XYZ file of N, CA and C in Angstrom:
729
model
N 4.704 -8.125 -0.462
C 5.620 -8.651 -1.453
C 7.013 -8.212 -1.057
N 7.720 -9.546 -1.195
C 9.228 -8.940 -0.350
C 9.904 -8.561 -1.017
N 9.516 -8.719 -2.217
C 10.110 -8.359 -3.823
C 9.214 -8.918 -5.089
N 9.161 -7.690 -5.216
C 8.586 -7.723 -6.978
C 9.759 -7.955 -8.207
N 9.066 -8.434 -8.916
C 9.736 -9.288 -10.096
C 8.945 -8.836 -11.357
N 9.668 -8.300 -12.648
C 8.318 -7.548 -13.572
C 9.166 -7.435 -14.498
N 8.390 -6.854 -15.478
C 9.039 -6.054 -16.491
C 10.072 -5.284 -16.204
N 11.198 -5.241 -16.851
C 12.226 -4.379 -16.496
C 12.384 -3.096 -17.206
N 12.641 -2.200 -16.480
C 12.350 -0.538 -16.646
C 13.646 0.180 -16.774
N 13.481 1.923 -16.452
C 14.380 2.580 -16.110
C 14.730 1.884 -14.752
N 16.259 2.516 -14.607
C 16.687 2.121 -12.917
C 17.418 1.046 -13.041
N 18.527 0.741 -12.526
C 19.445 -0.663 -12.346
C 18.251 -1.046 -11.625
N 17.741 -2.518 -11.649
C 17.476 -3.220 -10.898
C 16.256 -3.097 -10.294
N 15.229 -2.422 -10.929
C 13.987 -1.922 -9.887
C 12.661 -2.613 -10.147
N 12.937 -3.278 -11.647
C 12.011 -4.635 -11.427
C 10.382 -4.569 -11.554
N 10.274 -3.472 -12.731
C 8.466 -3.142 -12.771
C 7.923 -3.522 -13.390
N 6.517 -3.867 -12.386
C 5.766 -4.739 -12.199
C 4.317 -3.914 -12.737
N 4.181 -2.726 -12.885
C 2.890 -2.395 -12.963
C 2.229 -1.074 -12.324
N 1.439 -0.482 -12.416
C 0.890 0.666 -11.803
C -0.739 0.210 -11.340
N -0.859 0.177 -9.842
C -1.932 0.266 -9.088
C -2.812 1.320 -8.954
N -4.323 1.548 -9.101
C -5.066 2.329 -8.791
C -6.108 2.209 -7.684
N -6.372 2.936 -7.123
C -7.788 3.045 -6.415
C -8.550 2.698 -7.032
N -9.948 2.224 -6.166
C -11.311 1.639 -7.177
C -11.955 3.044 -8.315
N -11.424 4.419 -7.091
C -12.187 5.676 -7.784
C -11.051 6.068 -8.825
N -9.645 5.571 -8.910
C -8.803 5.875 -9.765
C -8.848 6.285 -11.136
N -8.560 7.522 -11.938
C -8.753 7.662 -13.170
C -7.543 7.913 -13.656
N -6.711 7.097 -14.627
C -5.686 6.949 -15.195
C -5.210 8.012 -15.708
N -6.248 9.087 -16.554
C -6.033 9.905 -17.642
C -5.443 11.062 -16.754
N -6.161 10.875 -15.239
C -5.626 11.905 -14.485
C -4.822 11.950 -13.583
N -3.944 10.847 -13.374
C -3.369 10.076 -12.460
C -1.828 9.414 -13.265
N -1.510 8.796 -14.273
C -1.053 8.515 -14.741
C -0.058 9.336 -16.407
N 1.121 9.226 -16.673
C 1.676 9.431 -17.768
C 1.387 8.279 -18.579
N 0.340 8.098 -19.662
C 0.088 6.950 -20.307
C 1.242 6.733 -21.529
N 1.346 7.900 -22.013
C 2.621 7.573 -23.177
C 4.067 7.057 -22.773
N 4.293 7.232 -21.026
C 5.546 6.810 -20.429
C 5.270 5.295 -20.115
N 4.314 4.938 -19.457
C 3.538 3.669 -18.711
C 3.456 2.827 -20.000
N 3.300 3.625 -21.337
C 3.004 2.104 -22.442
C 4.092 1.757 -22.943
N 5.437 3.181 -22.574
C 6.484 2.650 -23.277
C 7.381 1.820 -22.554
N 7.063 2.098 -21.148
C 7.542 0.618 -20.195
C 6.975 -0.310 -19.896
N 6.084 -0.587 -21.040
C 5.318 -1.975 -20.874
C 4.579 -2.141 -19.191
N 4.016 -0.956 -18.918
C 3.296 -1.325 -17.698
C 1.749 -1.433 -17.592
N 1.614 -2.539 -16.861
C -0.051 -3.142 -17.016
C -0.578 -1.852 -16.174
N -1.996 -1.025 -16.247
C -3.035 -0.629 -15.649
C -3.530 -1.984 -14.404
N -3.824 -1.680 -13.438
C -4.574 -2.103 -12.201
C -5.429 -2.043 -11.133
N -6.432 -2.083 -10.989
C -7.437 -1.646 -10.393
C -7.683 -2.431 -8.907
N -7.668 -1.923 -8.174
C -7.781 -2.749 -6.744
C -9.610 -2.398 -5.900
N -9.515 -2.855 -5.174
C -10.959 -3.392 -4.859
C -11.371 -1.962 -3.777
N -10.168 -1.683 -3.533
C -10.122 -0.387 -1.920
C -9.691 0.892 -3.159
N -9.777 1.797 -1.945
C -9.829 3.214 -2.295
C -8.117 3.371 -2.405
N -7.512 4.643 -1.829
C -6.325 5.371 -1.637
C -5.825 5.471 -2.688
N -4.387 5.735 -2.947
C -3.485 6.756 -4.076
C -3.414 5.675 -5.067
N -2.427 6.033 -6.200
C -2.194 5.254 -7.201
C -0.436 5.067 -6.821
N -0.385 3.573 -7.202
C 1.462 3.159 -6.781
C 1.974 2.654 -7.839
N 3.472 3.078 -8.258
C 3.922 2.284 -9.272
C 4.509 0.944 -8.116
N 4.262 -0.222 -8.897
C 4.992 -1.557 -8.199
C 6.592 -1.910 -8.758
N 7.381 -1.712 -7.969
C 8.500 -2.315 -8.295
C 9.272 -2.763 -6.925
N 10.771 -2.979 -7.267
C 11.231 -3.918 -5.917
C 11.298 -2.902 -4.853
N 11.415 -1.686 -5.009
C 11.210 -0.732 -3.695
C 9.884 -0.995 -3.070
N 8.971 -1.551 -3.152
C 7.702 -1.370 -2.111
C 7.639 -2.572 -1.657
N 6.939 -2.511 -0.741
C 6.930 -3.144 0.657
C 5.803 -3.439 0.753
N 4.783 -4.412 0.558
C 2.913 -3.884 0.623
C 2.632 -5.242 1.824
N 1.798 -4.776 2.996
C 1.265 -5.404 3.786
C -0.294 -5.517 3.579
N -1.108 -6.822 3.991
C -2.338 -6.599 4.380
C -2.490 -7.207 4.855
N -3.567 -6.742 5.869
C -4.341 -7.348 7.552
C -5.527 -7.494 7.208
N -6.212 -8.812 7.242
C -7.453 -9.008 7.172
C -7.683 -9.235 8.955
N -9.189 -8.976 8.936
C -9.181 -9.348 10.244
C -10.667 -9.158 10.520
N -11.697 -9.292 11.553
C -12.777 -9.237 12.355
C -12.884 -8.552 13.858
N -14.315 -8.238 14.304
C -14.045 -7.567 15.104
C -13.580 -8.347 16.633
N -12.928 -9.682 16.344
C -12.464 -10.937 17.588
C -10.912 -10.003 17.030
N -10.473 -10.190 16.141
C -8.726 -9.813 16.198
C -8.082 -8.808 16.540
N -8.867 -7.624 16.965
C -7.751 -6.546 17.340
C -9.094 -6.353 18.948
N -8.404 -6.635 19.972
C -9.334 -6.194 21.227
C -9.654 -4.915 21.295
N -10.891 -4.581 21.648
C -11.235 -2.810 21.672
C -11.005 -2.040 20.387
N -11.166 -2.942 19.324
C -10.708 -1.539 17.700
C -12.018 -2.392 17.045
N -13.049 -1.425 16.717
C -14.206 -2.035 16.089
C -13.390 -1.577 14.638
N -14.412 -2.533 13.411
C -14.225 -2.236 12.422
C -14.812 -1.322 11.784
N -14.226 -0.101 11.797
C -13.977 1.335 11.468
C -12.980 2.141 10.444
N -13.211 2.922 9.534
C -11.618 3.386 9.210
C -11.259 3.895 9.924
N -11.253 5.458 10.518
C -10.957 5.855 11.739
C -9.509 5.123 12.848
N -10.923 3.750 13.125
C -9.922 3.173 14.447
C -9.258 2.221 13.931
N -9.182 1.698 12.984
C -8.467 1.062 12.171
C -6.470 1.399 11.828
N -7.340 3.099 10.825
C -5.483 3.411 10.820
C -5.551 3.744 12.287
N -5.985 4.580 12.927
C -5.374 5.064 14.484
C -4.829 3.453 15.078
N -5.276 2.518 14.866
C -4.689 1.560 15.620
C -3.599 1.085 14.860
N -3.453 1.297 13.351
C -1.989 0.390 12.877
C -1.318 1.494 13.398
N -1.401 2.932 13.178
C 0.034 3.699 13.672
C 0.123 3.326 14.805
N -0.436 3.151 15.680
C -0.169 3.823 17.208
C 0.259 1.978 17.445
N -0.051 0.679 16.825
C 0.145 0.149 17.582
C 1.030 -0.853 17.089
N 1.242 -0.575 15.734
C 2.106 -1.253 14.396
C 3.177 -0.672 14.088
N 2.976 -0.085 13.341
C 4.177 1.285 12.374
C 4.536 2.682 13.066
N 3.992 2.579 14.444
C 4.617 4.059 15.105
C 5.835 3.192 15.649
N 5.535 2.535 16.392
C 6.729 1.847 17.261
C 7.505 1.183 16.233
N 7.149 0.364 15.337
C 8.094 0.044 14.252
C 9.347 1.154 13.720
N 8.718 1.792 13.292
C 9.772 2.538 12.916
C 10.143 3.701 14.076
N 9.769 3.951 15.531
C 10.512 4.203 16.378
C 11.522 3.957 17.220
N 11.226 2.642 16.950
C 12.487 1.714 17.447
C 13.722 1.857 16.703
N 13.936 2.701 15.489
C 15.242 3.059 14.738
C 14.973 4.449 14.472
N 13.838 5.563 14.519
C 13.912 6.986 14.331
C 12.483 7.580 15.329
N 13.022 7.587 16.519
C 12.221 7.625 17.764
C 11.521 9.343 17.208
N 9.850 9.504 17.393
C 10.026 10.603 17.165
C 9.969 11.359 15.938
N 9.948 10.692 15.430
C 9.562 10.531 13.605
C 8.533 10.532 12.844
N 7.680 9.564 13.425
C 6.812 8.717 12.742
C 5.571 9.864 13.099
N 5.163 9.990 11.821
C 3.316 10.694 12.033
C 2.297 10.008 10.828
N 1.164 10.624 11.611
C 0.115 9.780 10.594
C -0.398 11.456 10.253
N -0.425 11.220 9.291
C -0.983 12.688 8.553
C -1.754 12.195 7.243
N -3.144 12.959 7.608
C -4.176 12.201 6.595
C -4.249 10.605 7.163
N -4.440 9.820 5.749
C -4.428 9.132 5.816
C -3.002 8.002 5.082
N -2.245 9.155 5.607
C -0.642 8.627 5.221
C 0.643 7.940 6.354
N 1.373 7.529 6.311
C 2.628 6.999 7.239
C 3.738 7.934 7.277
N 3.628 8.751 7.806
C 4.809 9.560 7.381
C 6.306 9.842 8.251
N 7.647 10.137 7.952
C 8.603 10.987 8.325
C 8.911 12.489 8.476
N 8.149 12.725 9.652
C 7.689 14.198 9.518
C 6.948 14.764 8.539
N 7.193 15.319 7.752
C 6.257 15.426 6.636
C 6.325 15.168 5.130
N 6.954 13.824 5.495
C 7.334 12.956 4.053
C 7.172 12.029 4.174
N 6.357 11.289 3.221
C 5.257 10.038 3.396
C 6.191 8.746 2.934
N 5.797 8.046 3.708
C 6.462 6.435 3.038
C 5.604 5.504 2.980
N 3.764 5.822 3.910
C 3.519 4.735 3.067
C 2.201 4.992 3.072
N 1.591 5.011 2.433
C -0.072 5.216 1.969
C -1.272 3.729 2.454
N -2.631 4.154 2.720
C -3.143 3.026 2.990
C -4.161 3.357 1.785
N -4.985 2.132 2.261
C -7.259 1.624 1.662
C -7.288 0.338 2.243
N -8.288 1.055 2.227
C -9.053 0.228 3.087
C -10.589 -0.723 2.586
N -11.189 -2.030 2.933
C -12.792 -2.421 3.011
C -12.966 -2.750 4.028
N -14.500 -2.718 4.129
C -15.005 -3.279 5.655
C -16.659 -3.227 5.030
N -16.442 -4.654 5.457
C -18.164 -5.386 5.830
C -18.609 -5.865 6.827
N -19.191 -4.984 7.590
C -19.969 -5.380 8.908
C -18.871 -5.582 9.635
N -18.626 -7.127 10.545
C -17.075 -6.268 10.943
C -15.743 -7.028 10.781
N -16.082 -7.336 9.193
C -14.970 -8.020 8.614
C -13.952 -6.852 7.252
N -12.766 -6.870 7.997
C -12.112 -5.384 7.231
C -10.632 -5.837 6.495
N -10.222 -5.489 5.777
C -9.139 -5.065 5.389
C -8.199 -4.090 5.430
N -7.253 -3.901 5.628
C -6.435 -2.561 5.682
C -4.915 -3.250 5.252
N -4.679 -2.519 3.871
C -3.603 -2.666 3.034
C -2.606 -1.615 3.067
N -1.210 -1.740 2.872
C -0.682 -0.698 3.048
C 0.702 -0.570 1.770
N 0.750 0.300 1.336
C 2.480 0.311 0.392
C 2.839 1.360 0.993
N 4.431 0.323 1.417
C 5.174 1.391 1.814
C 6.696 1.388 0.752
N 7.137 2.489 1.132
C 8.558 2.620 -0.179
C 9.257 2.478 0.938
N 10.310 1.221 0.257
C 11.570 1.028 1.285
C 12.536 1.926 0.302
N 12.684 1.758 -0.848
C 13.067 3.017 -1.356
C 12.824 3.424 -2.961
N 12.962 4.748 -3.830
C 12.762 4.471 -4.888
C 13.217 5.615 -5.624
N 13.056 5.487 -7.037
C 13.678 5.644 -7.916
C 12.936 7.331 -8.621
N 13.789 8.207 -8.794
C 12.821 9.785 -9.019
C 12.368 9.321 -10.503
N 13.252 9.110 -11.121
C 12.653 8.316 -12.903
C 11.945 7.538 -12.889
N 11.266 6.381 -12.004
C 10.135 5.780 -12.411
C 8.983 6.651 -11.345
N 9.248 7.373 -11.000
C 7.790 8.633 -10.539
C 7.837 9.241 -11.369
N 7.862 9.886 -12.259
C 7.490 10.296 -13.192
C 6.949 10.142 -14.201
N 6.264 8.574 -14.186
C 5.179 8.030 -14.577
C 3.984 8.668 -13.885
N 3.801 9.111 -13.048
C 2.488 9.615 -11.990
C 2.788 11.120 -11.998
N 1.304 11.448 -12.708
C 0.956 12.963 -12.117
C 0.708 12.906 -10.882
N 1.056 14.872 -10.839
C 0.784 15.265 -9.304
C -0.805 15.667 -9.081
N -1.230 14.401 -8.202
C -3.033 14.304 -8.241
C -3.340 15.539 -7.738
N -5.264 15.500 -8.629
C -6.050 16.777 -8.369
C -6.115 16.816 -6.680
N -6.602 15.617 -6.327
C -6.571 15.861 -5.069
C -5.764 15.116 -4.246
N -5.547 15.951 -3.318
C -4.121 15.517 -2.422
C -4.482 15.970 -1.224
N -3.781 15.820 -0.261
C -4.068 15.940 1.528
C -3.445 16.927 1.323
N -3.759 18.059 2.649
C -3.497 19.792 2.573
C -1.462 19.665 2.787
N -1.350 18.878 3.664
C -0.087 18.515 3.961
C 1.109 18.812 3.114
N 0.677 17.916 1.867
C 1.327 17.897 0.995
C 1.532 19.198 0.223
N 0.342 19.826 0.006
C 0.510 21.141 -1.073
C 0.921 20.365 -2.243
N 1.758 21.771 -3.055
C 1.862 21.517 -4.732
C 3.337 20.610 -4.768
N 3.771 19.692 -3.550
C 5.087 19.039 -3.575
C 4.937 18.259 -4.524
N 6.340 18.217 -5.620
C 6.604 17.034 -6.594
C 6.860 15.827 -5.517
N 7.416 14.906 -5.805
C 7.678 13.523 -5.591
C 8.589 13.659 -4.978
N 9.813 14.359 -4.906
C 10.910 14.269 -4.991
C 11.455 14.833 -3.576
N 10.088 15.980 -3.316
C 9.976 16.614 -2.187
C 8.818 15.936 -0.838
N 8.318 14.946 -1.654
C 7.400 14.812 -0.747
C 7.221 13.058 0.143
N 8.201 12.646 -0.532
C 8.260 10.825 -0.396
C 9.847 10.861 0.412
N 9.874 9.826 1.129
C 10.964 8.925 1.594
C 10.624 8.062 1.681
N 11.945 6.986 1.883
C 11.985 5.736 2.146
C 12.324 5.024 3.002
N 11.699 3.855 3.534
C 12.111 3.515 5.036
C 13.669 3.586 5.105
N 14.459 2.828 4.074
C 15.928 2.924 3.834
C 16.441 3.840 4.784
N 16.061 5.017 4.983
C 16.561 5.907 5.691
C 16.220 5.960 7.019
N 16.156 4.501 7.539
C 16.043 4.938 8.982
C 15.964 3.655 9.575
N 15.937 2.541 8.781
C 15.452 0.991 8.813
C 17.421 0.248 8.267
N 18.124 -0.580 9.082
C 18.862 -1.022 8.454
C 18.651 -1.924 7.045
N 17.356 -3.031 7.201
C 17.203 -3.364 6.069
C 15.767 -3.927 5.910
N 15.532 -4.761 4.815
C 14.202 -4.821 4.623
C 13.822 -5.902 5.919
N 14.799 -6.870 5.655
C 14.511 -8.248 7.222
C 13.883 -7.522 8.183
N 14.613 -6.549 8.693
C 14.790 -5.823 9.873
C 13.173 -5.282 10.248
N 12.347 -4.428 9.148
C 11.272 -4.072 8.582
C 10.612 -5.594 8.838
N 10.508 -6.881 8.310
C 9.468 -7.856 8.162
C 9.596 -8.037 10.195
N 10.650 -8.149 10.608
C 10.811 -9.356 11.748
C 10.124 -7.994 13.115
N 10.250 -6.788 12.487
C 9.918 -5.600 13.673
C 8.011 -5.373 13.732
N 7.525 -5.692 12.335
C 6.083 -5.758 11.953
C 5.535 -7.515 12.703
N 6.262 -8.134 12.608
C 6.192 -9.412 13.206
C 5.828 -9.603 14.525
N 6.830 -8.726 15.234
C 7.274 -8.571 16.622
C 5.769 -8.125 17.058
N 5.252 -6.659 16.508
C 4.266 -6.076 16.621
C 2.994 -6.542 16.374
N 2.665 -7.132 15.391
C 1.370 -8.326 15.530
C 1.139 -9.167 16.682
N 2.499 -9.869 17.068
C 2.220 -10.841 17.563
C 1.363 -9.624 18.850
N 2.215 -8.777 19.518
C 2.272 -7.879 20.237
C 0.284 -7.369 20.510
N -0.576 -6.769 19.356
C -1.264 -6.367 19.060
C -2.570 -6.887 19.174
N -2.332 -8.267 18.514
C -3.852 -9.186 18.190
C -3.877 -10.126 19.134
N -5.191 -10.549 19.261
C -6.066 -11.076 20.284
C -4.994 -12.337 20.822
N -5.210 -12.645 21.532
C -4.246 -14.342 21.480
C -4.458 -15.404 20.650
N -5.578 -15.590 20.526
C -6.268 -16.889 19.635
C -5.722 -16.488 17.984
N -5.227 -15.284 17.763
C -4.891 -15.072 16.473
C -3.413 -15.292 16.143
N -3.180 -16.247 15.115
C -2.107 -16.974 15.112
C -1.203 -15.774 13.756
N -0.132 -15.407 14.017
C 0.539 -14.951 12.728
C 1.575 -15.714 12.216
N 1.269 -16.071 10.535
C 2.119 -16.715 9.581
C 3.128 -16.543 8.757
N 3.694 -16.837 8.032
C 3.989 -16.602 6.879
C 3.146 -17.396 6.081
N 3.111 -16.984 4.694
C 2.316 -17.284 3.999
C 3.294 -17.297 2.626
N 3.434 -18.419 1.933
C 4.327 -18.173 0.680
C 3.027 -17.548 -1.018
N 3.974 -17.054 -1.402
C 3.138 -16.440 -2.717
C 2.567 -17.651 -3.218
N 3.327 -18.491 -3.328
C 3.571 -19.264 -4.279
C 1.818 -20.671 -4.199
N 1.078 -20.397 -2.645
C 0.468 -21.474 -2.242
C -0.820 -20.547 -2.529
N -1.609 -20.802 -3.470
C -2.218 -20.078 -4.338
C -3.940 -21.032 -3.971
N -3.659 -22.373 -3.039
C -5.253 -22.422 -2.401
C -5.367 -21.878 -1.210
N -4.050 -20.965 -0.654
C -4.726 -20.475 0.502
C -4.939 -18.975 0.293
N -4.268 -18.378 -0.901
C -4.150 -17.339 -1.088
C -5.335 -16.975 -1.828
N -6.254 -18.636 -2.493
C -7.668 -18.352 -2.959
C -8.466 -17.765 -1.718
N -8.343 -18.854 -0.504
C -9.143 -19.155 0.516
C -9.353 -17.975 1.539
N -7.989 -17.266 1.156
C -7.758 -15.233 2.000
C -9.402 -14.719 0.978
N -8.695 -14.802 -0.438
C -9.353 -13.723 -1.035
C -10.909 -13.932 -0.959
N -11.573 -14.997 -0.633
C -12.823 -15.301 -0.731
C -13.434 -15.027 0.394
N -12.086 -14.449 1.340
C -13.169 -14.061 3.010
C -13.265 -12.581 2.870
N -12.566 -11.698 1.849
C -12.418 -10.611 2.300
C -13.416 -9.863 2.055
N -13.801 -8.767 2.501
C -15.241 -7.927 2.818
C -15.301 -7.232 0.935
N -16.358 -7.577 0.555
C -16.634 -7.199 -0.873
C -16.694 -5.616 -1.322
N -16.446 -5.010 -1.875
C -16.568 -2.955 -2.326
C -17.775 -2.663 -2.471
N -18.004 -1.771 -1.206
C -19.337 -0.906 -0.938
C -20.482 -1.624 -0.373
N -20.198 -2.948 0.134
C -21.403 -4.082 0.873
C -20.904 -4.091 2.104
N -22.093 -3.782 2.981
C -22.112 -3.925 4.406
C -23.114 -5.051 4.982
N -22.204 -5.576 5.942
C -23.663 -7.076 6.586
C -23.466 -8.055 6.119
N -21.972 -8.211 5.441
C -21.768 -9.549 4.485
C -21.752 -9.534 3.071
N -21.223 -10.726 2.428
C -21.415 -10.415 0.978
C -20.656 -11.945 0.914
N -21.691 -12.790 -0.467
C -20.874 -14.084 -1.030
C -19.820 -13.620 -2.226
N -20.083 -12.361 -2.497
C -19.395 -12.066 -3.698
C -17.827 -11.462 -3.298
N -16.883 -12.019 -3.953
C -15.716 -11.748 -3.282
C -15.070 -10.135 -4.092
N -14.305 -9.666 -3.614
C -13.782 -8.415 -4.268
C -12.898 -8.568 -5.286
N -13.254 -7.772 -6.336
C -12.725 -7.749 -7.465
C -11.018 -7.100 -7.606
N -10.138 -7.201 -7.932
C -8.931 -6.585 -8.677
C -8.804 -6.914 -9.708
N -9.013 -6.280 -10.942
C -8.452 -6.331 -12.507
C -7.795 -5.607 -13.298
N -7.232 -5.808 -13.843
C -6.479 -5.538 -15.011
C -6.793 -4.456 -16.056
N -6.370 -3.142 -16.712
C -7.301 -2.475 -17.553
C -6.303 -2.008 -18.443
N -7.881 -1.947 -19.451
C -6.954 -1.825 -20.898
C -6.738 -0.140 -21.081
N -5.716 0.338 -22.150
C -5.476 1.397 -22.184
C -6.572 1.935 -23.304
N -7.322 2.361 -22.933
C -7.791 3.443 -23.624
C -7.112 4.852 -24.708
N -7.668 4.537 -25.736
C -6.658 5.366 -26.543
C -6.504 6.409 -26.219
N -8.131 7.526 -25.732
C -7.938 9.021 -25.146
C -7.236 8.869 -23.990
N -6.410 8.130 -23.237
C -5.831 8.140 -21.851
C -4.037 7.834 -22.426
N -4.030 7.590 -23.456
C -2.179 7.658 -23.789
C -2.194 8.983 -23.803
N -0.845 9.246 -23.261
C -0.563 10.667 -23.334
C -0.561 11.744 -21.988
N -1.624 11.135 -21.498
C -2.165 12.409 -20.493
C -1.723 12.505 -19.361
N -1.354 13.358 -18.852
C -1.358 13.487 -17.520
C -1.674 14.508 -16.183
N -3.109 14.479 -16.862
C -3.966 15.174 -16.187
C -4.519 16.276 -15.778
């Protein structure tokens, strides 16, 4: 999303859209519910694992569907999966403007040891997904909707937000710059026969026709059933908490 468009929040201009969870995500422990209801933000549940994201116009979210024909020599694995977007996507991406920078720690994107962009992942047999949000930049008042999770990568320790996030902003002239350098690198990456598009939001039978190939949560060997993302209601014991 090259920009999110939402409910409008704290922040000139930041345009929120909502708070994302992991499939294992628990709100009560993850989330400020009495802040999140008073900015009118929807609960969201996604089909893959990883962190919880607030959505607004600072993030950046990519996803690669693909099989084991589209990336030569990278079976569908998590493992070789992220090892292949850093090393062959987002290391050089963002080395090409902060050479030297870029680490994968955990299962994070990071600036030395400040994360910009988190993944999750599915994979069925050897049809996978790998999604990514990254912060081009953001706002310390709308993090503070999100507790600091029980569990976290050793990396991080007891860092607030404030200490522990950057944004590409700081090293990327602009967002273009970011789409046309990830561009460069696909083409760069995947098999030949694999064609890269743009794809507008807006064309919603092809954006059916993505979601109905993608590998279903926790099925291996195939699956007709497509993966779920929904919507969730607030639970009354979950206003308030944060964990």
């Amino acid at each position: 999303a090259r920009r999110a468009g939402g409910p409008q929040g704290p922040g000139p201009g930041r345009n929120l859209q909502g708070i994302v969870l992991g499939i294992s995500g628990k709100p009560a422990e993850l989330v400020d519910g009495d802040l999140a209801r008073r900015w009118g933000l929807p609960l969201i549940k996604r089909f893959t694992g990883g962190g919880t994201v607030v959505v607004d116009e600072g993030c950046l979210m990519v996803s690669l569907l693909g099989d084991d024909r589209a990336v030569p020599g990278v079976k569908a694995q998590p493992n070789a999966l992220l090892d292949w977007t850093a090393r062959e996507l987002y290391g050089p991406l963002v080395g090409a403007h902060a050479p030297g920078r870029f680490e994968l720690r955990a299962q994070d994107y990071c600036l030395g040891d400040r994360k910009f962009g988190g993944n999750a992942q599915a994979i069925s047999g050897p049809r996978w997904v790998h999604h990514t949000s990254f912060l081009w930049d953001y706002d310390p008042t709308v993090m503070e909707v999100l507790a600091l999770p029980r569990k976290r990568p050793a990396y991080r320790g007891a860092r607030g937000h404030a200490d522990f996030l950057v944004g590409l902003d700081s090293v990327l002239p602009d967002r273009e710059r970011f789409w046309d350098l990830l561009e460069g690198r696909l083409r760069a990456a995947l098999a030949p026969d694999i064609a890269v598009v743009d794809v507008a939001w807006g064309d919603q039978h092809l954006l059916q026709e993505i979601e109905g190939s993608l590998p279903a949560p926790g099925q291996r060997g195939g699956s007709s059933r497509p993966p779920t993302t929904r919507v969730l209601d607030w639970p009354e014991d979950q206003a308030g908490s944060r964990g």
